[in-house]
Amino acid sequence: MTPTATAPAVSDPTVPAPSSGGKRAFITGITGQDGAYLALLLLSKGYEVHGGIRRNAQPETARLETLGILDQVTLHNLDLCEMTNIFRLVQDVPVDEFYNLAAQSFVGASWDQPIYTSDVNGMGVVRILDVLRTLAPETRFYQASTSEMFGLVQAVPQAESTPFYPRSPYGAAKVFSHYITVNYRESFGMHASCGILFNHESPLRGEEFVTRKITKGLAKIARGGNAPIQLGNLSARRDWGFAGDYVEGMWRMLQQDTPDDYVLATGVTTPIRDFVSFAAEALDMALDWEGEGLDEVATDRRSGRRVVEVNPAFFRPAEVDLLVGDAARARTKLGWRPRVDVRGLAGMMARADYDAVA
Ligand code: NAP
Ligand code: G4F
């Protein structure tokens, strides 16, 4: 099938080896937030970009379309639960770099789907690693590890050497995939690196994540809606950066002579409550916070409208209260630095949602 702007190209025939000029990369999870930004980055660097897409009645290509690159990437059917998909893919599409971004990525859902989450986020990774070591051991591999592995944090800030203490089935599965990647590197000499990424967001963020839920909810209110945003734990703190900056760090990891693990983070941690206020400011709202616990609310001083209410339905069985990362290794060895701070990020997302609601 030929790639078009409307129908994803799902290519099954064998793809010849890359030409001597540019590199070729494969991205699992190319339809997600990070996958779309990484594809854009690699295309800008002259890569031939291939990616995995799950068979769906309605293929999820909206982010690739938004970035204007759907017709520049080649998509292949791939589900990480299906070993045969991975085997055929690695056999048929030789690549220089393989970025594994696919995951059941929503922490909250991982308590409802712990086995599925463990299969995709844990076993899915060892499936890829074992096929690569068998068929294409020279391929450079990136694993999407996460600050969620630190969970009940054992040190502040968190660096590569900080012990893990995951607090969700998602985090536990990611600890497995992190260590199995390290193990394949050490056992088989593979060029396999893990990026321990702290939260990174963008206008392409999934709407179930708290930042996007906030900016979309605020945009609707700013456009005249009257439904307050229902949130859970307002006091949890996250180290939020911009996804576009973080994919640059992923790429830099695979350009190193020696594979390693790297934290990517801003080093600044912000409560959910403050993220709401920053995003509201960008839409000319000024929030007053009153009450405590389940009775806490935010009201827009200018319009008098209720903007946020607490809803216990969004509390989690176990919480990660404080994440803040130390990205010194990435700064020193990769020359990586985030360019967008949390206030700029909240404003960028709020304005994008405001424009989209119009
Ligand atoms: P995302 O937007 O939710 O994207 C996840 C991608 O994985 C989607 O393309 C999804 O495909 C795909 N996927 C899900 N299950 C799959 C399966 N069984 N087989 C193949 N593909 C599957 O997530 P993201 O924010 O871009 O995150 C990218 C990666 O980084 C994830 O591994 C996540 O756990 C990790 N991470 C994210 C952050 C963050 O703050 N964003 C921080 C640390 C680590 P569909 O489009 O079909 O659903
Ligand atoms: O936006 P969140 O759902 O992101 P979370 O759980 O930090 O996970 C994200 O970042 C991880 C990196 O640390 C990634 F590995 C993972 O894939 C994902 O990208 O929730 C952030 C915080 C939590 O403490 C949550 O309890 O926001 C709190 N929160 C409060 N109210 C809410 C809500 N979260 C969501 N999703 N929805 C709420 O209404």
Coordinates of C-alpha atoms and ligand atoms in Angstrom, one line a residue:
M1 CA 0.0 0.0 0.0
T2 CA 1.3 3.4 -0.9
P3 CA 1.5 6.1 1.9
T4 CA -1.2 8.8 1.6
A5 CA -2.2 11.6 3.8
T6 CA -5.5 9.9 4.7
A7 CA -4.7 6.2 4.9
P8 CA -1.7 5.0 6.9
A9 CA 0.8 3.1 4.8
V10 CA 1.1 -0.4 6.3
S11 CA 4.0 -2.0 4.6
D12 CA 4.6 -5.7 4.7
P13 CA 7.1 -6.4 1.9
T14 CA 10.7 -6.6 2.8
V15 CA 12.4 -3.2 2.9
P16 CA 15.9 -3.1 1.4
A17 CA 18.9 -2.1 3.5
P18 CA 19.3 1.6 4.1
S19 CA 21.3 3.4 1.4
S20 CA 24.8 4.5 2.4
G21 CA 23.7 8.1 2.9
G22 CA 21.0 8.6 5.5
K23 CA 20.1 6.5 8.5
R24 CA 17.0 4.5 9.0
A25 CA 15.1 4.4 12.3
F26 CA 12.1 2.4 13.6
I27 CA 9.8 3.9 16.2
T28 CA 7.3 1.8 18.2
G29 CA 4.5 4.0 19.4
I30 CA 5.0 6.5 16.5
T31 CA 1.3 7.4 16.8
G32 CA 1.8 8.7 20.4
Q33 CA 2.9 12.0 21.7
D34 CA 6.7 11.2 21.8
G35 CA 6.6 9.0 18.7
A36 CA 5.2 11.9 16.6
Y37 CA 7.7 14.4 17.9
L38 CA 10.6 12.0 17.5
A39 CA 9.6 11.1 13.9
L40 CA 9.5 14.9 13.1
L41 CA 13.0 15.3 14.6
L42 CA 14.5 12.3 12.8
L43 CA 13.0 13.4 9.4
S44 CA 14.5 16.9 9.9
K45 CA 17.9 15.1 10.3
G46 CA 17.4 13.2 7.1
Y47 CA 16.4 9.8 8.5
E48 CA 14.2 7.4 6.7
V49 CA 11.5 6.9 9.4
H50 CA 9.4 3.7 9.9
G51 CA 7.0 3.2 12.8
G52 CA 4.6 0.7 14.3
I53 CA 0.9 1.1 14.3
R54 CA -1.7 -1.0 16.0
R55 CA -4.5 -2.5 13.9
N56 CA -7.6 -0.5 14.7
A57 CA -11.0 0.1 13.1
Q58 CA -9.9 3.8 13.0
P59 CA -6.1 4.0 12.8
E60 CA -4.7 6.6 15.2
T61 CA -2.7 9.0 13.0
A62 CA -4.0 12.4 14.2
R63 CA -0.7 13.5 15.8
L64 CA 1.3 12.6 12.6
E65 CA -1.2 14.5 10.6
T66 CA -1.1 17.5 12.9
L67 CA 2.7 17.7 12.5
G68 CA 2.3 17.3 8.7
I69 CA 4.4 14.1 8.5
L70 CA 2.0 11.3 7.9
D71 CA 3.0 11.0 4.3
Q72 CA 6.7 11.0 5.2
V73 CA 6.8 8.0 7.4
T74 CA 6.2 4.3 6.6
L75 CA 3.9 2.5 9.0
H76 CA 3.9 -1.2 9.8
N77 CA 1.4 -3.2 11.7
L78 CA 2.9 -4.0 15.1
D79 CA 1.6 -5.0 18.5
L80 CA 4.1 -5.6 21.2
C81 CA 2.0 -8.5 22.6
E82 CA 2.6 -10.4 19.3
M83 CA 6.1 -11.9 19.0
T84 CA 5.6 -12.8 15.4
N85 CA 5.0 -9.2 14.5
I86 CA 8.3 -8.2 16.0
F87 CA 10.2 -11.0 14.4
R88 CA 8.9 -10.3 10.9
L89 CA 9.4 -6.6 11.4
V90 CA 13.1 -6.9 12.4
Q91 CA 13.7 -9.4 9.7
D92 CA 12.1 -7.3 6.9
V93 CA 13.0 -3.8 7.9
P94 CA 16.7 -3.4 8.8
V95 CA 17.3 -0.2 10.7
D96 CA 20.2 1.6 12.3
E97 CA 18.3 2.8 15.4
F98 CA 15.2 1.2 17.1
Y99 CA 13.3 3.5 19.5
N100 CA 10.8 1.6 21.8
L101 CA 8.2 4.2 22.8
A102 CA 5.1 1.9 22.7
A103 CA 3.4 1.3 26.0
Q104 CA 0.2 1.3 27.9
S105 CA 1.3 4.7 29.2
F106 CA -1.5 5.8 31.5
V107 CA -0.5 5.0 35.1
G108 CA -4.1 5.3 36.3
A109 CA -5.3 2.6 33.9
S110 CA -2.6 0.2 35.0
W111 CA -4.5 -0.8 38.2
D112 CA -7.5 -1.8 36.0
Q113 CA -5.3 -3.6 33.4
P114 CA -2.3 -4.8 35.4
I115 CA -1.7 -7.9 33.3
Y116 CA -2.1 -6.2 29.9
T117 CA 0.1 -3.4 31.2
S118 CA 2.8 -5.8 32.3
D119 CA 2.7 -7.7 29.0
V120 CA 3.1 -4.6 26.8
N121 CA 5.4 -2.5 29.0
G122 CA 7.4 -5.4 30.4
M123 CA 7.4 -8.5 28.2
G124 CA 7.0 -6.4 25.0
V125 CA 10.5 -5.1 25.6
V126 CA 12.2 -8.4 26.1
R127 CA 10.4 -9.6 23.0
I128 CA 12.1 -6.8 21.0
L129 CA 15.4 -7.2 22.7
D130 CA 15.6 -10.9 22.0
V131 CA 14.6 -10.6 18.4
L132 CA 17.2 -7.8 17.9
R133 CA 20.0 -9.8 19.5
T134 CA 19.1 -12.8 17.3
L135 CA 18.6 -11.0 14.0
A136 CA 20.1 -7.6 14.2
P137 CA 22.5 -7.3 17.1
E138 CA 24.2 -4.1 15.8
T139 CA 21.0 -2.1 15.9
R140 CA 21.1 0.7 18.5
F141 CA 18.1 0.4 20.9
Y142 CA 16.4 3.0 23.0
Q143 CA 14.0 2.1 25.9
A144 CA 11.5 4.5 27.2
S145 CA 12.1 4.2 31.0
T146 CA 10.3 6.6 33.3
S147 CA 10.5 8.6 36.5
E148 CA 7.5 6.6 37.7
M149 CA 10.0 3.9 38.6
F150 CA 11.2 6.1 41.5
G151 CA 7.7 6.1 42.9
L152 CA 8.0 6.4 46.7
V153 CA 11.1 8.4 46.2
Q154 CA 14.2 7.3 48.1
A155 CA 16.2 10.5 47.4
V156 CA 15.5 14.1 46.2
P157 CA 16.3 14.9 43.4
Q158 CA 16.3 11.6 41.6
A159 CA 19.3 10.6 39.4
E160 CA 20.3 7.4 37.5
S161 CA 21.7 5.8 40.7
T162 CA 18.6 6.5 42.9
P163 CA 16.9 3.2 43.9
F164 CA 13.5 2.4 42.4
Y165 CA 10.3 2.0 44.4
P166 CA 7.5 1.8 41.9
R167 CA 4.0 2.6 43.1
S168 CA 1.8 1.2 40.3
P169 CA 1.6 -1.8 38.0
Y170 CA 2.8 0.6 35.3
G171 CA 5.9 1.5 37.3
A172 CA 6.6 -2.1 38.2
A173 CA 6.5 -3.2 34.6
K174 CA 8.8 -0.3 33.6
V175 CA 11.3 -1.4 36.2
F176 CA 11.4 -4.8 34.6
S177 CA 11.9 -3.4 31.1
H178 CA 14.6 -1.0 32.4
Y179 CA 16.6 -3.8 34.0
I180 CA 16.1 -6.3 31.1
T181 CA 17.5 -3.6 28.8
V182 CA 20.5 -3.1 31.0
N183 CA 20.9 -6.9 31.2
Y184 CA 20.9 -7.3 27.4
R185 CA 23.4 -4.6 27.1
E186 CA 25.7 -6.2 29.7
S187 CA 25.1 -9.8 28.6
F188 CA 25.2 -9.4 24.8
G189 CA 27.1 -6.2 24.3
M190 CA 24.1 -4.5 22.6
H191 CA 24.1 -0.8 22.2
A192 CA 21.0 -0.4 24.4
S193 CA 20.2 2.8 26.4
C194 CA 17.4 3.7 28.7
G195 CA 16.1 7.3 29.0
I196 CA 14.6 7.8 32.4
L197 CA 12.3 10.6 31.4
F198 CA 10.4 12.8 33.8
N199 CA 6.9 14.0 32.8
H200 CA 6.9 15.7 29.4
E201 CA 3.9 17.2 27.8
S202 CA 2.8 19.2 24.7
P203 CA -0.3 20.2 22.8
L204 CA -0.2 16.6 21.5
R205 CA -0.5 15.0 25.0
G206 CA -3.3 12.5 25.5
E207 CA -6.4 14.0 27.1
E208 CA -6.4 11.6 30.0
F209 CA -3.2 13.0 31.5
V210 CA -3.6 15.8 34.0
T211 CA -1.9 18.6 32.1
R212 CA -4.0 18.2 29.0
K213 CA -7.1 17.6 31.0
I214 CA -6.5 20.9 32.7
T215 CA -5.6 22.9 29.6
K216 CA -8.6 21.5 27.6
G217 CA -10.9 22.1 30.5
L218 CA -9.7 25.7 30.9
A219 CA -10.0 26.4 27.2
K220 CA -13.6 25.3 27.2
I221 CA -14.4 27.5 30.2
A222 CA -12.6 30.5 28.6
R223 CA -14.8 29.9 25.6
G224 CA -17.9 30.2 27.7
G225 CA -18.3 26.7 29.1
N226 CA -19.5 26.3 32.7
A227 CA -18.3 22.8 33.7
P228 CA -15.6 22.9 36.4
I229 CA -12.6 20.6 35.8
Q230 CA -12.8 17.6 38.1
L231 CA -9.4 16.7 39.5
G232 CA -7.9 14.3 42.0
N233 CA -4.8 14.9 44.0
L234 CA -3.9 18.6 43.6
S235 CA -0.8 18.4 45.8
A236 CA 1.1 15.8 43.8
R237 CA 4.2 17.4 42.3
R238 CA 5.7 16.7 38.9
D239 CA 8.9 17.8 37.1
W240 CA 7.2 18.8 33.8
G241 CA 9.1 19.6 30.5
F242 CA 8.2 19.9 26.9
A243 CA 8.1 16.7 24.8
G244 CA 9.8 18.3 21.8
D245 CA 12.9 18.9 24.0
Y246 CA 12.9 15.3 25.4
V247 CA 12.9 13.5 22.0
E248 CA 16.1 15.4 21.2
G249 CA 17.6 13.7 24.3
M250 CA 16.5 10.3 23.1
W251 CA 18.3 10.8 19.8
R252 CA 21.4 12.1 21.5
M253 CA 21.6 8.9 23.6
L254 CA 21.8 6.7 20.5
Q255 CA 24.5 8.9 19.0
Q256 CA 27.0 8.1 21.8
D257 CA 29.8 5.6 21.2
T258 CA 28.9 3.8 24.5
P259 CA 25.3 3.0 25.6
D260 CA 24.2 4.2 29.0
D261 CA 21.1 5.3 31.0
Y262 CA 20.2 9.0 31.4
V263 CA 17.7 11.0 33.4
L264 CA 16.0 13.8 31.4
A265 CA 14.3 16.3 33.6
T266 CA 14.0 20.1 34.2
G267 CA 15.0 19.9 37.9
V268 CA 11.9 22.0 38.8
T269 CA 8.9 20.4 40.5
T270 CA 5.5 22.0 40.6
P271 CA 2.2 21.0 42.3
I272 CA -0.8 20.2 40.0
R273 CA -2.5 23.2 41.6
D274 CA 0.2 25.6 40.3
F275 CA 0.1 24.1 36.8
V276 CA -3.6 25.0 36.7
S277 CA -2.9 28.6 37.8
F278 CA -0.1 28.9 35.1
A279 CA -2.4 27.6 32.4
A280 CA -5.3 29.9 33.6
E281 CA -3.0 33.0 33.5
A282 CA -2.3 32.3 29.8
L283 CA -6.1 32.5 29.1
D284 CA -6.5 35.8 31.1
M285 CA -7.9 34.1 34.2
A286 CA -6.7 34.7 37.8
L287 CA -7.5 31.8 40.2
D288 CA -8.3 32.0 43.9
W289 CA -7.9 28.7 45.7
E290 CA -10.1 28.0 48.8
G291 CA -10.9 25.1 51.0
E292 CA -9.0 21.9 51.8
G293 CA -9.1 18.2 50.8
L294 CA -12.3 17.3 49.0
D295 CA -13.7 20.8 49.5
E296 CA -10.9 22.6 47.7
V297 CA -12.0 24.7 44.7
A298 CA -10.6 27.3 42.4
T299 CA -12.6 30.3 41.2
D300 CA -11.7 32.8 38.5
R301 CA -11.6 36.1 40.2
R302 CA -12.5 38.0 37.0
S303 CA -15.6 36.1 36.0
G304 CA -16.5 34.6 39.3
R305 CA -16.8 31.2 37.6
R306 CA -15.9 27.9 39.4
V307 CA -13.0 26.4 37.5
V308 CA -11.7 23.4 39.5
E309 CA -13.4 20.9 41.9
V310 CA -11.9 17.9 43.6
N311 CA -13.4 14.5 42.7
P312 CA -12.2 11.5 44.6
A313 CA -12.9 9.3 41.5
F314 CA -9.5 10.6 40.2
F315 CA -7.5 9.6 43.3
R316 CA -5.2 6.6 42.8
P317 CA -4.8 3.5 45.0
A318 CA -1.2 4.6 45.6
E319 CA 0.3 7.9 44.7
V320 CA 3.7 9.3 43.6
D321 CA 3.8 12.5 45.5
L322 CA 7.1 14.1 44.5
L323 CA 9.2 13.8 41.4
V324 CA 12.1 16.0 40.6
G325 CA 15.0 14.9 38.4
D326 CA 18.7 15.5 38.3
A327 CA 19.7 15.5 34.6
A328 CA 23.4 16.3 35.3
R329 CA 24.6 13.2 33.3
A330 CA 22.6 14.2 30.3
R331 CA 23.8 17.8 30.5
T332 CA 27.5 16.7 30.7
K333 CA 27.6 13.8 28.4
L334 CA 24.9 14.6 25.9
G335 CA 24.9 18.4 26.0
W336 CA 21.2 18.2 26.6
R337 CA 19.1 21.0 28.2
P338 CA 15.4 21.6 28.3
R339 CA 14.3 24.8 26.7
V340 CA 10.8 25.2 27.9
D341 CA 9.9 25.9 31.6
V342 CA 6.7 24.8 33.2
R343 CA 5.0 28.2 32.9
G344 CA 5.9 28.3 29.2
L345 CA 4.6 24.8 28.8
A346 CA 1.3 25.4 30.5
G347 CA 0.8 28.5 28.4
M348 CA 1.7 26.8 25.2
M349 CA -0.8 24.0 25.9
A350 CA -3.6 26.3 27.1
R351 CA -3.3 28.5 24.1
A352 CA -3.3 25.6 21.7
D353 CA -6.4 24.1 23.3
Y354 CA -8.1 27.6 23.3
D355 CA -7.4 27.9 19.5
A356 CA -8.7 24.3 18.9
V357 CA -11.9 24.9 20.8
A358 CA -12.8 28.0 18.7
Ligands
NAP1 P1 1.4 7.8 24.4 O1 1.1 9.1 23.8 O2 0.4 7.1 25.2 O3 1.8 6.8 23.2 C1 1.9 5.4 23.4 C2 2.1 4.7 22.1 O4 2.2 3.3 22.4 C3 0.9 4.9 21.1 O5 1.5 5.0 19.8 C4 0.2 3.6 21.2 O6 -0.5 3.2 20.1 C5 1.4 2.6 21.4 N1 1.0 1.3 22.0 C6 0.2 1.1 23.1 N2 0.1 -0.2 23.3 C7 0.7 -0.9 22.3 C8 0.9 -2.2 21.9 N3 0.4 -3.2 22.6 N4 1.7 -2.5 20.8 C9 2.2 -1.5 20.1 N5 2.0 -0.2 20.3 C10 1.3 0.1 21.4 O7 2.7 7.9 25.3 P2 3.9 9.0 25.3 O8 3.6 10.0 26.2 O9 4.2 9.3 23.8 O10 5.1 8.1 25.9 C11 6.0 7.4 25.1 C12 6.8 6.4 25.9 O11 7.5 7.0 26.9 C13 5.9 5.4 26.7 O12 6.6 4.1 26.8 C14 5.7 6.0 28.1 O13 5.5 4.9 29.0 C15 7.1 6.6 28.2 N6 7.2 7.7 29.1 C16 6.4 8.8 28.9 C17 6.6 10.0 29.7 C18 5.8 11.2 29.5 O14 5.7 12.0 30.4 N7 5.1 11.4 28.3 C19 7.5 10.0 30.7 C20 8.3 8.8 30.9 C21 8.2 7.7 30.1 P3 -2.1 3.7 19.9 O15 -1.9 5.0 19.2 O16 -2.6 2.6 19.0 O17 -2.7 3.7 21.2
G4F2 O1 -0.7 13.3 34.2 P1 -0.7 12.0 35.0 O2 -1.7 11.0 34.7 O3 0.8 11.5 34.8 P2 1.7 10.4 35.6 O4 0.9 9.5 36.4 O5 2.8 11.2 36.3 O6 2.3 9.6 34.4 C1 2.9 10.2 33.3 O7 4.3 10.5 33.6 C2 5.1 9.3 33.8 C3 6.5 9.9 34.1 O8 6.6 10.1 35.5 C4 5.1 8.5 32.6 F1 5.9 7.4 32.8 C5 3.7 8.0 32.3 O9 3.6 7.3 31.1 C6 2.8 9.3 32.1 O10 3.2 9.9 30.9 O11 -0.8 12.3 36.6 C7 0.1 13.2 37.2 C8 -0.4 13.5 38.6 C9 -0.6 12.2 39.4 O12 -0.1 12.4 40.7 C10 -2.2 12.2 39.5 O13 -2.7 11.6 40.7 O14 -1.6 14.2 38.6 C11 -2.5 13.7 39.5 N1 -3.8 14.0 39.1 C12 -4.7 14.7 39.9 N2 -5.9 14.8 39.3 C13 -4.5 13.5 38.1 C14 -5.8 14.1 38.1 N3 -4.1 12.8 37.0 C15 -4.9 12.5 36.0 N4 -4.5 11.8 35.0 N5 -6.2 13.0 36.1 C16 -6.7 13.8 37.1 O15 -7.9 14.2 37.1

